[in-house]
mmCIF file of C-alpha atoms in Angstrom:
data_model
loop_
_atom_site.group_PDB
_atom_site.id
_atom_site.type_symbol
_atom_site.label_atom_id
_atom_site.label_comp_id
_atom_site.label_asym_id
_atom_site.label_seq_id
_atom_site.Cartn_x
_atom_site.Cartn_y
_atom_site.Cartn_z
ATOM 1 C CA THR O 376 30.996 103.353 -80.286
ATOM 2 C CA ILE O 377 28.787 103.760 -77.076
ATOM 3 C CA SER O 378 25.335 104.329 -78.957
ATOM 4 C CA ALA O 379 26.078 101.531 -80.942
ATOM 5 C CA LEU O 380 26.459 99.206 -77.808
ATOM 6 C CA ILE O 381 23.570 101.051 -76.373
ATOM 7 C CA GLY O 382 21.659 99.879 -79.173
ATOM 8 C CA PHE O 383 22.386 96.347 -78.635
ATOM 9 C CA ALA O 384 21.496 96.170 -75.560
ATOM 10 C CA PHE O 385 18.011 97.185 -76.641
ATOM 11 C CA GLU O 386 17.805 94.444 -79.592
ATOM 12 C CA VAL O 387 19.599 91.785 -76.984
ATOM 13 C CA GLY O 388 16.257 92.945 -74.525
ATOM 14 C CA ILE O 389 13.855 92.253 -77.931
ATOM 15 C CA LEU O 390 15.853 89.379 -78.406
ATOM 16 C CA ILE O 391 15.135 88.110 -74.465
ATOM 17 C CA VAL O 392 11.358 89.124 -74.852
ATOM 18 C CA PHE O 393 11.139 86.966 -77.927
ATOM 19 C CA ALA O 394 12.672 83.788 -76.396
ATOM 20 C CA PHE O 395 10.352 83.693 -73.655
ATOM 21 C CA ALA O 396 6.865 84.756 -75.966
ATOM 22 C CA THR O 397 7.949 82.342 -78.082
ATOM 23 C CA GLY O 398 8.477 79.361 -74.596
ATOM 24 C CA GLU O 399 12.311 78.897 -75.796
ATOM 25 C CA GLY O 400 13.607 80.658 -73.026
ATOM 26 C CA LEU O 401 17.071 81.487 -71.931
ATOM 27 C CA THR O 402 20.149 78.941 -71.470
ATOM 28 C CA TRP O 403 23.168 79.358 -69.447
ATOM 29 C CA ARG O 404 24.779 80.140 -72.673
ATOM 30 C CA ILE O 405 23.967 83.822 -72.330
ATOM 31 C CA LEU O 406 26.328 83.857 -69.653
ATOM 32 C CA PHE O 407 28.618 84.108 -72.016
ATOM 33 C CA LEU O 408 27.244 87.676 -73.603
ATOM 34 C CA PRO O 409 29.270 90.041 -71.895
ATOM 35 C CA GLY O 410 32.621 87.774 -72.779
ATOM 36 C CA ALA O 411 31.207 88.386 -76.102
ATOM 37 C CA ILE O 412 30.755 91.566 -76.186
ATOM 38 C CA ALA O 413 34.239 92.342 -74.206
ATOM 39 C CA LEU O 414 35.937 90.519 -77.302
ATOM 40 C CA HIS O 415 33.717 92.428 -79.771
ATOM 41 C CA THR O 416 35.052 95.279 -78.081
ATOM 42 C CA SER O 417 38.360 94.372 -77.798
ATOM 43 C CA PHE O 418 38.249 93.984 -81.691
ATOM 44 C CA ASN O 419 37.221 96.942 -82.521
ATOM 45 C CA PHE O 420 39.562 98.573 -80.051
ATOM 46 C CA GLY O 421 42.126 96.650 -81.835
ATOM 47 C CA CYS O 422 41.078 98.074 -85.837
ATOM 48 C CA VAL O 423 40.208 102.081 -84.621
ATOM 49 C CA LEU O 424 43.530 102.413 -82.863
ATOM 50 C CA ILE O 425 45.453 100.847 -86.058
ATOM 51 C CA ALA O 426 43.262 103.103 -88.511
ATOM 52 C CA ALA O 427 43.836 105.906 -86.342
ATOM 53 C CA ARG O 428 47.133 105.892 -86.670
ATOM 54 C CA CYS O 429 47.090 105.013 -90.291
ATOM 55 C CA ASN O 430 44.907 108.073 -90.991
ATOM 56 C CA ASP O 431 46.975 110.411 -89.258
ATOM 57 C CA SER O 432 49.959 108.993 -91.263
ATOM 58 C CA PHE O 433 47.875 109.259 -94.595
ATOM 59 C CA GLY O 434 45.301 111.314 -95.435
ATOM 60 C CA ASP O 435 43.413 108.905 -97.806
ATOM 61 C CA VAL O 436 42.928 106.245 -95.395
ATOM 62 C CA GLN O 437 39.600 108.050 -94.169
ATOM 63 C CA LYS O 438 37.833 107.644 -97.516
ATOM 64 C CA LEU O 439 39.473 104.109 -97.705
ATOM 65 C CA LEU O 440 37.794 103.062 -94.218
ATOM 66 C CA PRO O 441 34.224 102.958 -95.016
ATOM 67 C CA PHE O 442 35.165 100.286 -97.782
ATOM 68 C CA ALA O 443 37.212 98.361 -95.970
ATOM 69 C CA PHE O 444 34.661 97.945 -92.982
ATOM 70 C CA GLN O 445 31.830 97.329 -95.228
ATOM 71 C CA LEU O 446 33.521 94.545 -97.050
ATOM 72 C CA SER O 447 34.912 93.208 -94.158
ATOM 73 C CA ARG O 448 30.838 92.740 -93.179
ATOM 74 C CA TYR O 449 30.093 91.365 -96.414
ATOM 75 C CA LEU O 450 32.777 88.787 -96.127
ATOM 76 C CA CYS O 451 32.098 87.151 -92.579
ATOM 77 C CA GLY O 452 28.972 85.534 -93.003
ATOM 78 C CA VAL O 453 26.569 87.810 -91.554
ATOM 79 C CA MET O 454 23.264 86.354 -93.207
ATOM 80 C CA VAL O 455 24.802 83.470 -93.812
ATOM 81 C CA PRO O 456 26.979 81.164 -91.725
ATOM 82 C CA LEU O 457 30.269 80.603 -93.821
ATOM 83 C CA GLU O 458 30.128 76.575 -92.892
ATOM 84 C CA LEU O 459 26.940 76.507 -95.646
ATOM 85 C CA PHE O 460 29.734 77.158 -98.429
ATOM 86 C CA GLU O 461 32.959 75.128 -96.992
ATOM 87 C CA ASP O 462 31.369 72.155 -100.047
ATOM 88 C CA ARG O 463 31.195 74.591 -102.837
ATOM 89 C CA GLY O 464 33.774 76.159 -104.417
ATOM 90 C CA PRO O 465 37.453 76.007 -104.056
ATOM 91 C CA ARG O 466 38.497 74.876 -100.576
ATOM 92 C CA ILE O 467 40.969 77.634 -100.040
ATOM 93 C CA ILE O 468 38.032 80.575 -100.458
ATOM 94 C CA HIS O 469 36.465 78.888 -97.608
ATOM 95 C CA SER O 470 39.539 78.855 -95.386
ATOM 96 C CA VAL O 471 40.402 82.804 -96.265
ATOM 97 C CA LEU O 472 37.394 83.755 -95.333
ATOM 98 C CA SER O 473 36.859 82.038 -92.392
ATOM 99 C CA TRP O 474 40.357 83.421 -91.219
ATOM 100 C CA ASN O 475 38.398 86.933 -90.872
ATOM 101 C CA PRO O 476 37.930 87.702 -86.647
ATOM 102 C CA LEU O 477 34.450 89.050 -87.235
ATOM 103 C CA VAL O 478 33.285 85.413 -88.484
ATOM 104 C CA TRP O 479 34.474 84.105 -84.963
ATOM 105 C CA ILE O 480 32.943 86.416 -83.051
ATOM 106 C CA LEU O 481 29.378 86.239 -85.349
ATOM 107 C CA ASP O 482 29.664 82.536 -84.013
ATOM 108 C CA PHE O 483 29.983 82.929 -80.781
ATOM 109 C CA TYR O 484 26.917 85.510 -80.844
ATOM 110 C CA ARG O 485 25.502 82.785 -82.936
ATOM 111 C CA TRP O 486 26.137 80.098 -80.558
ATOM 112 C CA ILE O 487 24.880 82.244 -77.535
ATOM 113 C CA PHE O 488 21.502 83.092 -78.740
ATOM 114 C CA MET O 489 20.806 80.252 -81.154
ATOM 115 C CA GLY O 490 22.757 77.122 -79.544
ATOM 116 C CA ARG O 491 24.523 76.029 -82.587
ATOM 117 C CA ALA O 492 27.300 77.519 -84.712
ATOM 118 C CA GLU O 493 30.254 74.933 -86.405
ATOM 119 C CA GLY O 494 33.302 76.944 -85.034
ATOM 120 C CA MET O 495 32.518 76.837 -81.777
ATOM 121 C CA GLN O 496 35.051 74.085 -80.663
ATOM 122 C CA THR O 497 37.749 74.732 -77.646
ATOM 123 C CA PRO O 498 40.635 75.140 -79.612
ATOM 124 C CA ASN O 499 38.787 78.050 -82.036
ATOM 125 C CA ILE O 500 37.570 79.662 -78.882
ATOM 126 C CA VAL O 501 41.399 79.896 -77.418
ATOM 127 C CA LEU O 502 42.797 80.754 -81.211
ATOM 128 C CA MET O 503 39.568 83.543 -81.164
ATOM 129 C CA VAL O 504 40.181 84.908 -78.138
ATOM 130 C CA SER O 505 43.898 85.129 -78.491
ATOM 131 C CA ALA O 506 44.177 86.310 -81.722
ATOM 132 C CA ILE O 507 41.625 89.012 -81.109
ATOM 133 C CA GLY O 508 43.854 90.058 -77.924
ATOM 134 C CA VAL O 509 47.341 90.429 -79.765
ATOM 135 C CA LEU O 510 45.129 92.597 -82.300
ATOM 136 C CA ALA O 511 43.933 94.612 -79.389
ATOM 137 C CA LEU O 512 47.556 94.712 -78.270
ATOM 138 C CA THR O 513 48.950 96.072 -81.641
ATOM 139 C CA GLY O 514 46.741 98.339 -82.137
ATOM 140 C CA LEU O 515 47.460 100.339 -78.547
ATOM 141 C CA LYS O 516 51.368 99.841 -79.174
ATOM 142 C CA PHE O 517 51.015 100.872 -82.673
ATOM 143 C CA PHE O 518 48.854 103.828 -81.608
ATOM 144 C CA ALA O 519 50.865 104.945 -79.066
ATOM 145 C CA ALA O 520 54.257 104.695 -80.555
ATOM 146 C CA ALA O 521 52.989 107.889 -82.800
ATOM 147 C CA GLU O 522 51.318 109.404 -79.849
ATOM 148 C CA PRO O 523 53.618 112.623 -79.748
ATOM 149 C CA ARG O 524 53.152 113.623 -83.012
ATOM 150 C CA TYR O 525 49.112 113.715 -83.059
ATOM 151 C CA GLY O 526 47.860 117.006 -83.446
ATOM 152 C CA ARG O 527 50.884 118.456 -84.543
ATOM 153 C CA PRO O 528 51.622 120.057 -88.102
#
């Protein structure tokens, strides 16, 4: 939402103040912040359009969405990067979790602000941009396909 984006702008402002206050400063990677925000917005756009279409067709989806989005946030390594668990447990679990697009977006933010993220090699960046672009376009097409029936009994 727009309010979340405005709140994020304040958070970035605080990060910048602390970066200078601690003597770290900013690096050239901050120039990628608008791109990260655009990717994040595209991801949200695609998910919202798919969810809206499903909610129109099946009313119970509205009750499932908060649970699904919260679960997705927990499985993307918000607090701890997934790379820390790469050598622990079954390899297939790490592989499945790392395909969550939120993992890629969070790695992008980590690379911008902290300068390190394991998944920020060129092939992974191309994959991230492509997958999120496909998600946004798929969501738009999926939503638009049923547009004539929205709001009709």
